[in-house]
Amino acid sequence: MRLGTAANAAYTATLAVTELLGCKQCNGNGGGGGGGGGGGGAGEELGIRIPRPLGHGPSRFIPEKEILQVGNEDAQMHTLFADSFAALGRLDNITLVMVFHPQYLESFLKTQHYLLQMDGPLPLHYRHYIGIMAAARHQCSYLVNLHVNDFLHVGGDPKWLNGLENAPQKLQNLGELNKVLAHRPWLITKEHIEQLLKAEEHSWSLAELVHAVVLLTHYHSLASFTFGCGISPEIHCDGGHTFRPPSVSNYCICDITNGNHSMEEIHVAGSVSITDSFCEVEALMEKMKQLQECRDEEEASQEEMASRFEIEKRESMFVFSSDDEEVAPTRDISRHFEDTSYGYKDFSRHGMHVPTFRVQDYCWEDHGYSLVNRLYPDVGQLIDEKFHIAYNLTYNTMAMHKDVDTSMLRRAIWNYIHCMFGIRYDDYDYGEINQLLDRSFKVYIKTVVCTPEKATKKMYDSFWRQFKHSEKVHVNLLLIEARMQAELLYALRAITRYMT
Amino acid sequence: MEKMARVTTALGGNTLTGRTMYCHLDAPANAISVCRDAAQVVVAGRNIFKIYAIEEEQFVEKLNLRVGRKPSLNFSCADVVWHQMDENLLATAATNGVVVTWNLGKPSRNKQDQLFTEHKRTVNKVCFHPTEAYMLLSGSQDGYMKCFDLRKKDSVSTFSGQSESVRDVQFSIRDYFTFAATFENGNVQLWDIRRPDRYERMFTAHNGPVFCCDWHPEDRGWLATGGRDKMVKVWDMNTNRAKEIYCVQSIASVARVKWRPECKHHLATCSMMVDHNIYVWDVRRPYIPSAMFEEHRDVTTGIVWRHLHDPYFLLSGSKDSTLYQHIFKDASQPIERANPEGLCYGLFGDLAFAAKESLVTADSNRKPYPGDRRHPIFFKRKLDPTEQFESVSSSALSVFETEPDSSSMGWFVDTARRYALAGRSLAELCDHNAKVAKELSRNQVAQTWTMLRIIYCSPGTMPSANLNHSIGKGSASLPLMNSFNLKDMASGMGSEARLDWSKGENRSENILLDSSATLITNDENEETEGSDVPADYLLGDVEGDEDELYLMDHENAHTEEPEYVLPQEAFPLRHEIVDNPSGPDHLQDKADSPHVSGNEAETVSLTPVESFSLISISHTLYESRLPPDFFSALVRDMLRFYAEQGDVQMAVSVLIVLGERIRKEIDEQTQEHWYTSYIDLLQRFRLWNISNQVIKLSTCRAITCLNQASTTLHVNCSNCKRPMSNKGWICDRCRQCASTCAVCHHVVKGLFVWCQGCSHGGHLQHILKWLESSTQCPAGCGHLCEYT
């Protein structure tokens, strides 16, 4: 696999070194999920090439020892793993990372299982193909590889995988919606919907369309998660393994690059900015307290509230990290979608005036849910639960502090993401966002939500330095659910408009 | 707008008049409310806040409350309410969480009175106390309800629901201190206004958010709630536990519910998604709305009855930016268009059927009730006109009882069990099924099978198969065929015909003729091929002839087959030969024989040369004129006939046995219909295996996939022998992989065969091999496993 971004070049280099000088110890560590390590010797005697896992744990961003090891899980997690394994026939890295939050994972797996495998308007291979289409929009090779396998497994035509133009016209028609939904969902109009529903023999039914839309949004946001948490490729997929024999040399560079490197990092972080980042948490908590207390004191005028939203919306485009160069997607993935240049563009930057989406006029709880549940029964319920869990999930902790009410912070993150999509809550003071989310955090959110393929370990590391990895994964859950809801809201509103 | 009924109602001096009318608003409405005197209505929305006077012919804009140029979120209203005591007082709930009161009595243009900014989230609902002038209640997304005294600047008390967002708050109309609040998580809470610390009572009313509630204006204990789960429920709050007394199932989430004045059981609802109509329900009749207003083009967001004591005027605002006044007279009544009909089977085969009386009587005037004629085992017991609700329409109930003696369906079960549908040659199947039918004394069916064999058995295989058959077990099969004599048949058919339905009589007689003819042919065939039986009976001189015939047939086997499909020309010949086997009968008791032709037959049949020539003629006839599907149309009609008579068993069995030969003659839908009916019947008789076989053998895609839908396989763990509740292959009790092969002890991937007795199993190949040499289970559990 070639990694798609320049930012990851450094990492790729590390991998290459690891490949050359891999050692048995690392292999033993890294092969926890693979299970291939043990039989290596015997296999070699028979002349069989034994693949060895390349990555170090399920995530490139999170050190493996932070992640729960299979076998150490408690009963609840065990059932989750068992269910996941039974449903998918594998325990993928996404699951292994999400299990930081078992309550959410359960709902997530249930929804995904329902979407992909249970009764629904779309045939199974269509579902996986739509998943591939959606993931490919973000050049997410991880998800594409997984679903290419699944697609073939459920009897999909391998020809389709050569590119969208080889798929049936019906799926090709979906390409436009996929594109707009992934990058500029606010541009979706009822004309888009009409084009899909009235295409003679290639037309979609409303139920199929809702199923497709849910799948698209699900995989767009899952792509965000994959990049946001740096999910490593699965061992059986491209880039997840190597056939190079483990080095016999005692000197092992991985020890250095791995262990020492991370140690070093902690050291650097520790020595240089431990006070800094400590203050960071303290300051954040202080701000939250202030906001809570002085909320009623100085009431901002209406215009100011409105302008705060606009400012936040406008500013959100500047938070992009400087290395904004366009990276050509790898060929392998790009054949799954057309018009590669079409990416996330800020509406304000391009001078387009898009009316703000008022959540009070069309919200998920009242409108979206009813529409989805009407056209694709039970899914509305499942997604609703998932949103709920993601939004309300809290352990009342922040970094090293306990018993903190984080609702304000969570709401700020959620609303910030919706704000990037032009969705406005009348009852929210967007000034809070500026108080609570610092720049590096905004950069991360913005990147992961809008252009996930550009997310780097640097970004991941540079925000909320004192927070635990589980908390960062929690943030990612908020990101993907908020993104999914935003996309769904735009798509469903268009469908509603088409219906009336 | 062609409907323009004018309604006038007198209400204690006050007179309401008007017609169905509407006016365009400038923006979508979120809520509406009426003034106490029913002369004015206020419309509020994100971009609109206006008061309209309701005049006789039109709405007239009276006042725009949005003043000032700068847009303010305080004007963006989620709800509006007009005080029912003071006609100058209004309150709105803003989407940004502000509660605003308005005093129309103010001299300035800006009527805004007070501003309460205590809620942190959108305020969903405001509500004035019905009798108290200064008390205002609000419910917000932040989960709090606040009670305001309009004489003070701040809220008097705050009620925390301790759960999610508040969607609606309503003061009880009769209980001074009580109010109800509904929540996004499906709960309804009752509060005492004096006790802000804790709710008096809470219950879960809906699955998902409860969007609205309304107290009954007269009955103090009734509360109606509407939720996202598309239900409207009426709760009786008088008892200790809130009791659900009525439940109405709507087709979309219920956004507003309002009791209809002066009508104890009526309420109006509207939806917030998908459905734009306003329904008025009689809660006692929850399946069909008693009235429906269909004017709006987008979702209705607010409904309100114009006057507290007038049930005929309904006002509504909508997202389509219109304000409507609906008059009850102009409402459409779905009940008029509905055809209430019901049909139900009883436990013992009784059938009840209810329909509008007008329909039934009109029908029975014309002709006798169709059911009687078509299903003779039923008779119509009584005609029971029962009045439905409020004399909307009266319907008739007919009950058809099964006659006690005819209720036995033994023949059906027996037939289903014994029929062979696949696995043998067509001829054998037909013979077998004919035999089965015969033994159950269903002669017509038996004949049909025999005919089918004759028609369809393919020329190449037929004679040899038949020969083998008759020679191999000639003694067994031939007497049976012999017993097919005409007398038997005639009586059999007679009884069946007598039992039979009047409509089918003519046809069945036709069939009787046809079939007797062909049956004879069949007998003859049996005869000519394996003629040992007649040899037993016949006299010596005949025997020689028979032998000749026999031999001849042997030699000309290929010429003989076409005879099976011989048309009329060959009829005499067969007739003659056929009567030979029944010859002995005739000889023994000639008086009994209804067919005098026996004698003639004998005489003619004794000239083998002649018969031979006839056969060859018929052969050429066949070659030139009869394609193999010559009879398809006839067979198709025959199947249709059986199916129409209710013997779907026959139709399906023939369909399966003939397979491709007939399948394309009958359209998929009909086939599917037959299959489903038959399978349904089989399952009613618990003939699971047979129904499964039928499903498997059917060629309809819709049917074959029945077997694949929701099939659950219950598995035991092979280690602990307990049922595996967990999906997957890991037993959650003993935590071992359950699907290991008992022979090689590896996990089986792919085909896994296991013993249903001891739960052990493994690779198909391994188990097969093992069981070749041993009868016991390879796991060593001592179970004698069988592999079949």
PDB file of C-alpha atoms in Angstrom, chain B residues 486-620:
ATOM      1  CA  LEU B 486     -66.232 -48.724 -15.818  1.00  0.00           C
ATOM      2  CA  LYS B 487     -68.854 -49.765 -13.420  1.00  0.00           C
ATOM      3  CA  ASP B 488     -66.742 -48.892 -10.510  1.00  0.00           C
ATOM      4  CA  MET B 489     -65.895 -45.705 -12.030  1.00  0.00           C
ATOM      5  CA  ALA B 490     -69.343 -44.733 -12.968  1.00  0.00           C
ATOM      6  CA  SER B 491     -70.597 -45.198  -9.472  1.00  0.00           C
ATOM      7  CA  GLY B 492     -67.612 -43.459  -8.075  1.00  0.00           C
ATOM      8  CA  MET B 493     -67.998 -40.550 -10.342  1.00  0.00           C
ATOM      9  CA  GLY B 494     -71.658 -40.476  -9.696  1.00  0.00           C
ATOM     10  CA  SER B 495     -71.248 -40.100  -6.023  1.00  0.00           C
ATOM     11  CA  GLU B 496     -68.615 -37.533  -6.487  1.00  0.00           C
ATOM     12  CA  ALA B 497     -70.725 -35.643  -8.906  1.00  0.00           C
ATOM     13  CA  ARG B 498     -73.626 -35.722  -6.591  1.00  0.00           C
ATOM     14  CA  LEU B 499     -71.482 -34.246  -3.944  1.00  0.00           C
ATOM     15  CA  ASP B 500     -70.262 -31.913  -6.501  1.00  0.00           C
ATOM     16  CA  TRP B 501     -70.984 -28.289  -7.015  1.00  0.00           C
ATOM     17  CA  SER B 502     -73.643 -27.390  -9.445  1.00  0.00           C
ATOM     18  CA  LYS B 503     -71.411 -25.220 -11.489  1.00  0.00           C
ATOM     19  CA  GLY B 504     -68.847 -27.809 -12.178  1.00  0.00           C
ATOM     20  CA  GLU B 505     -71.288 -30.528 -12.951  1.00  0.00           C
ATOM     21  CA  ASN B 506     -71.384 -30.152 -16.668  1.00  0.00           C
ATOM     22  CA  ARG B 507     -67.713 -30.000 -16.863  1.00  0.00           C
ATOM     23  CA  SER B 508     -67.049 -32.876 -14.640  1.00  0.00           C
ATOM     24  CA  GLU B 509     -69.331 -34.904 -16.757  1.00  0.00           C
ATOM     25  CA  ASN B 510     -67.350 -33.990 -19.770  1.00  0.00           C
ATOM     26  CA  ILE B 511     -64.305 -35.050 -17.968  1.00  0.00           C
ATOM     27  CA  LEU B 512     -65.962 -38.203 -16.933  1.00  0.00           C
ATOM     28  CA  LEU B 513     -66.522 -39.048 -20.549  1.00  0.00           C
ATOM     29  CA  ASP B 514     -63.076 -38.103 -21.597  1.00  0.00           C
ATOM     30  CA  SER B 515     -61.449 -39.778 -18.778  1.00  0.00           C
ATOM     31  CA  SER B 516     -63.323 -42.978 -19.018  1.00  0.00           C
ATOM     32  CA  ALA B 517     -62.205 -43.091 -22.581  1.00  0.00           C
ATOM     33  CA  THR B 518     -58.609 -42.533 -21.793  1.00  0.00           C
ATOM     34  CA  LEU B 519     -58.668 -44.683 -18.798  1.00  0.00           C
ATOM     35  CA  ILE B 520     -59.736 -47.438 -21.000  1.00  0.00           C
ATOM     36  CA  THR B 521     -56.834 -46.748 -23.200  1.00  0.00           C
ATOM     37  CA  ASN B 522     -54.628 -47.096 -20.288  1.00  0.00           C
ATOM     38  CA  ASP B 523     -56.062 -50.378 -19.286  1.00  0.00           C
ATOM     39  CA  GLU B 524     -55.557 -51.512 -22.738  1.00  0.00           C
ATOM     40  CA  ASN B 525     -51.960 -50.564 -22.659  1.00  0.00           C
ATOM     41  CA  GLU B 526     -51.301 -52.446 -19.547  1.00  0.00           C
ATOM     42  CA  GLU B 527     -53.057 -55.253 -21.152  1.00  0.00           C
ATOM     43  CA  THR B 528     -51.185 -55.352 -24.350  1.00  0.00           C
ATOM     44  CA  GLU B 529     -47.852 -55.055 -22.761  1.00  0.00           C
ATOM     45  CA  GLY B 530     -48.020 -57.507 -19.995  1.00  0.00           C
ATOM     46  CA  SER B 531     -50.937 -59.718 -20.719  1.00  0.00           C
ATOM     47  CA  ASP B 532     -50.441 -62.460 -18.190  1.00  0.00           C
ATOM     48  CA  VAL B 533     -53.489 -61.562 -16.219  1.00  0.00           C
ATOM     49  CA  PRO B 534     -56.008 -61.775 -19.002  1.00  0.00           C
ATOM     50  CA  ALA B 535     -54.392 -65.038 -19.888  1.00  0.00           C
ATOM     51  CA  ASP B 536     -55.521 -66.336 -16.568  1.00  0.00           C
ATOM     52  CA  TYR B 537     -59.048 -65.410 -17.189  1.00  0.00           C
ATOM     53  CA  LEU B 538     -59.564 -65.816 -20.838  1.00  0.00           C
ATOM     54  CA  LEU B 539     -60.402 -68.880 -22.704  1.00  0.00           C
ATOM     55  CA  GLY B 540     -57.827 -70.705 -24.706  1.00  0.00           C
ATOM     56  CA  ASP B 541     -58.714 -69.344 -28.106  1.00  0.00           C
ATOM     57  CA  VAL B 542     -58.452 -65.813 -26.869  1.00  0.00           C
ATOM     58  CA  GLU B 543     -55.166 -66.553 -25.268  1.00  0.00           C
ATOM     59  CA  GLY B 544     -53.475 -67.142 -28.514  1.00  0.00           C
ATOM     60  CA  ASP B 545     -54.649 -63.865 -29.814  1.00  0.00           C
ATOM     61  CA  GLU B 546     -53.437 -62.157 -26.772  1.00  0.00           C
ATOM     62  CA  ASP B 547     -50.051 -63.646 -27.218  1.00  0.00           C
ATOM     63  CA  GLU B 548     -49.946 -62.431 -30.715  1.00  0.00           C
ATOM     64  CA  LEU B 549     -50.883 -59.011 -29.650  1.00  0.00           C
ATOM     65  CA  TYR B 550     -48.266 -59.097 -27.010  1.00  0.00           C
ATOM     66  CA  LEU B 551     -45.564 -60.145 -29.325  1.00  0.00           C
ATOM     67  CA  MET B 552     -46.548 -57.714 -31.905  1.00  0.00           C
ATOM     68  CA  ASP B 553     -46.344 -54.921 -29.444  1.00  0.00           C
ATOM     69  CA  HIS B 554     -42.930 -56.011 -28.528  1.00  0.00           C
ATOM     70  CA  GLU B 555     -41.740 -55.854 -32.026  1.00  0.00           C
ATOM     71  CA  ASN B 556     -43.326 -52.583 -32.769  1.00  0.00           C
ATOM     72  CA  ALA B 557     -42.647 -50.947 -29.549  1.00  0.00           C
ATOM     73  CA  HIS B 558     -41.791 -47.717 -31.215  1.00  0.00           C
ATOM     74  CA  THR B 559     -44.909 -47.645 -33.260  1.00  0.00           C
ATOM     75  CA  GLU B 560     -47.023 -48.309 -30.316  1.00  0.00           C
ATOM     76  CA  GLU B 561     -46.272 -45.315 -28.155  1.00  0.00           C
ATOM     77  CA  PRO B 562     -47.974 -42.688 -30.220  1.00  0.00           C
ATOM     78  CA  GLU B 563     -51.079 -44.509 -29.370  1.00  0.00           C
ATOM     79  CA  TYR B 564     -50.960 -43.005 -25.933  1.00  0.00           C
ATOM     80  CA  VAL B 565     -51.801 -39.715 -27.398  1.00  0.00           C
ATOM     81  CA  LEU B 566     -54.247 -40.965 -29.879  1.00  0.00           C
ATOM     82  CA  PRO B 567     -57.107 -38.712 -30.679  1.00  0.00           C
ATOM     83  CA  GLN B 568     -60.623 -39.849 -31.386  1.00  0.00           C
ATOM     84  CA  GLU B 569     -59.737 -42.029 -34.365  1.00  0.00           C
ATOM     85  CA  ALA B 570     -58.123 -44.614 -32.227  1.00  0.00           C
ATOM     86  CA  PHE B 571     -60.886 -44.652 -29.745  1.00  0.00           C
ATOM     87  CA  PRO B 572     -62.837 -47.633 -31.023  1.00  0.00           C
ATOM     88  CA  LEU B 573     -59.776 -49.756 -31.084  1.00  0.00           C
ATOM     89  CA  ARG B 574     -58.883 -49.095 -27.535  1.00  0.00           C
ATOM     90  CA  HIS B 575     -62.371 -49.545 -26.479  1.00  0.00           C
ATOM     91  CA  GLU B 576     -62.411 -52.987 -27.847  1.00  0.00           C
ATOM     92  CA  ILE B 577     -59.198 -54.156 -26.424  1.00  0.00           C
ATOM     93  CA  VAL B 578     -59.888 -52.664 -23.141  1.00  0.00           C
ATOM     94  CA  ASP B 579     -63.007 -54.535 -22.619  1.00  0.00           C
ATOM     95  CA  ASN B 580     -61.061 -57.685 -22.785  1.00  0.00           C
ATOM     96  CA  PRO B 581     -59.819 -57.588 -19.234  1.00  0.00           C
ATOM     97  CA  SER B 582     -63.223 -56.774 -17.972  1.00  0.00           C
ATOM     98  CA  GLY B 583     -64.421 -59.536 -20.143  1.00  0.00           C
ATOM     99  CA  PRO B 584     -64.477 -62.046 -17.327  1.00  0.00           C
ATOM    100  CA  ASP B 585     -66.613 -59.709 -15.328  1.00  0.00           C
ATOM    101  CA  HIS B 586     -69.012 -59.398 -18.123  1.00  0.00           C
ATOM    102  CA  LEU B 587     -69.146 -63.041 -18.509  1.00  0.00           C
ATOM    103  CA  GLN B 588     -69.768 -63.618 -14.905  1.00  0.00           C
ATOM    104  CA  ASP B 589     -72.461 -61.066 -14.379  1.00  0.00           C
ATOM    105  CA  LYS B 590     -73.555 -59.579 -17.570  1.00  0.00           C
ATOM    106  CA  ALA B 591     -76.667 -58.187 -16.112  1.00  0.00           C
ATOM    107  CA  ASP B 592     -74.727 -55.908 -13.917  1.00  0.00           C
ATOM    108  CA  SER B 593     -72.568 -54.530 -16.627  1.00  0.00           C
ATOM    109  CA  PRO B 594     -73.628 -51.162 -17.813  1.00  0.00           C
ATOM    110  CA  HIS B 595     -71.616 -51.474 -20.962  1.00  0.00           C
ATOM    111  CA  VAL B 596     -73.110 -53.766 -23.459  1.00  0.00           C
ATOM    112  CA  SER B 597     -70.411 -52.915 -25.844  1.00  0.00           C
ATOM    113  CA  GLY B 598     -68.294 -55.542 -24.257  1.00  0.00           C
ATOM    114  CA  ASN B 599     -69.495 -58.115 -26.661  1.00  0.00           C
ATOM    115  CA  GLU B 600     -68.846 -56.085 -29.676  1.00  0.00           C
ATOM    116  CA  ALA B 601     -65.488 -55.289 -28.357  1.00  0.00           C
ATOM    117  CA  GLU B 602     -64.602 -58.869 -28.005  1.00  0.00           C
ATOM    118  CA  THR B 603     -65.496 -59.626 -31.485  1.00  0.00           C
ATOM    119  CA  VAL B 604     -63.529 -56.832 -32.954  1.00  0.00           C
ATOM    120  CA  SER B 605     -60.556 -57.227 -30.763  1.00  0.00           C
ATOM    121  CA  LEU B 606     -59.929 -60.665 -31.957  1.00  0.00           C
ATOM    122  CA  THR B 607     -58.641 -59.355 -35.216  1.00  0.00           C
ATOM    123  CA  PRO B 608     -55.114 -58.378 -34.440  1.00  0.00           C
ATOM    124  CA  VAL B 609     -54.221 -57.412 -37.974  1.00  0.00           C
ATOM    125  CA  GLU B 610     -56.816 -54.764 -37.966  1.00  0.00           C
ATOM    126  CA  SER B 611     -55.651 -53.333 -34.731  1.00  0.00           C
ATOM    127  CA  PHE B 612     -52.144 -53.317 -35.990  1.00  0.00           C
ATOM    128  CA  SER B 613     -53.055 -51.333 -39.039  1.00  0.00           C
ATOM    129  CA  LEU B 614     -54.955 -48.902 -36.901  1.00  0.00           C
ATOM    130  CA  ILE B 615     -52.008 -48.422 -34.732  1.00  0.00           C
ATOM    131  CA  SER B 616     -49.735 -47.631 -37.582  1.00  0.00           C
ATOM    132  CA  ILE B 617     -52.207 -45.135 -38.890  1.00  0.00           C
ATOM    133  CA  SER B 618     -52.384 -43.474 -35.608  1.00  0.00           C
ATOM    134  CA  HIS B 619     -48.647 -43.339 -35.542  1.00  0.00           C
ATOM    135  CA  THR B 620     -48.473 -41.352 -38.704  1.00  0.00           C
TER     136      THR B 620
END
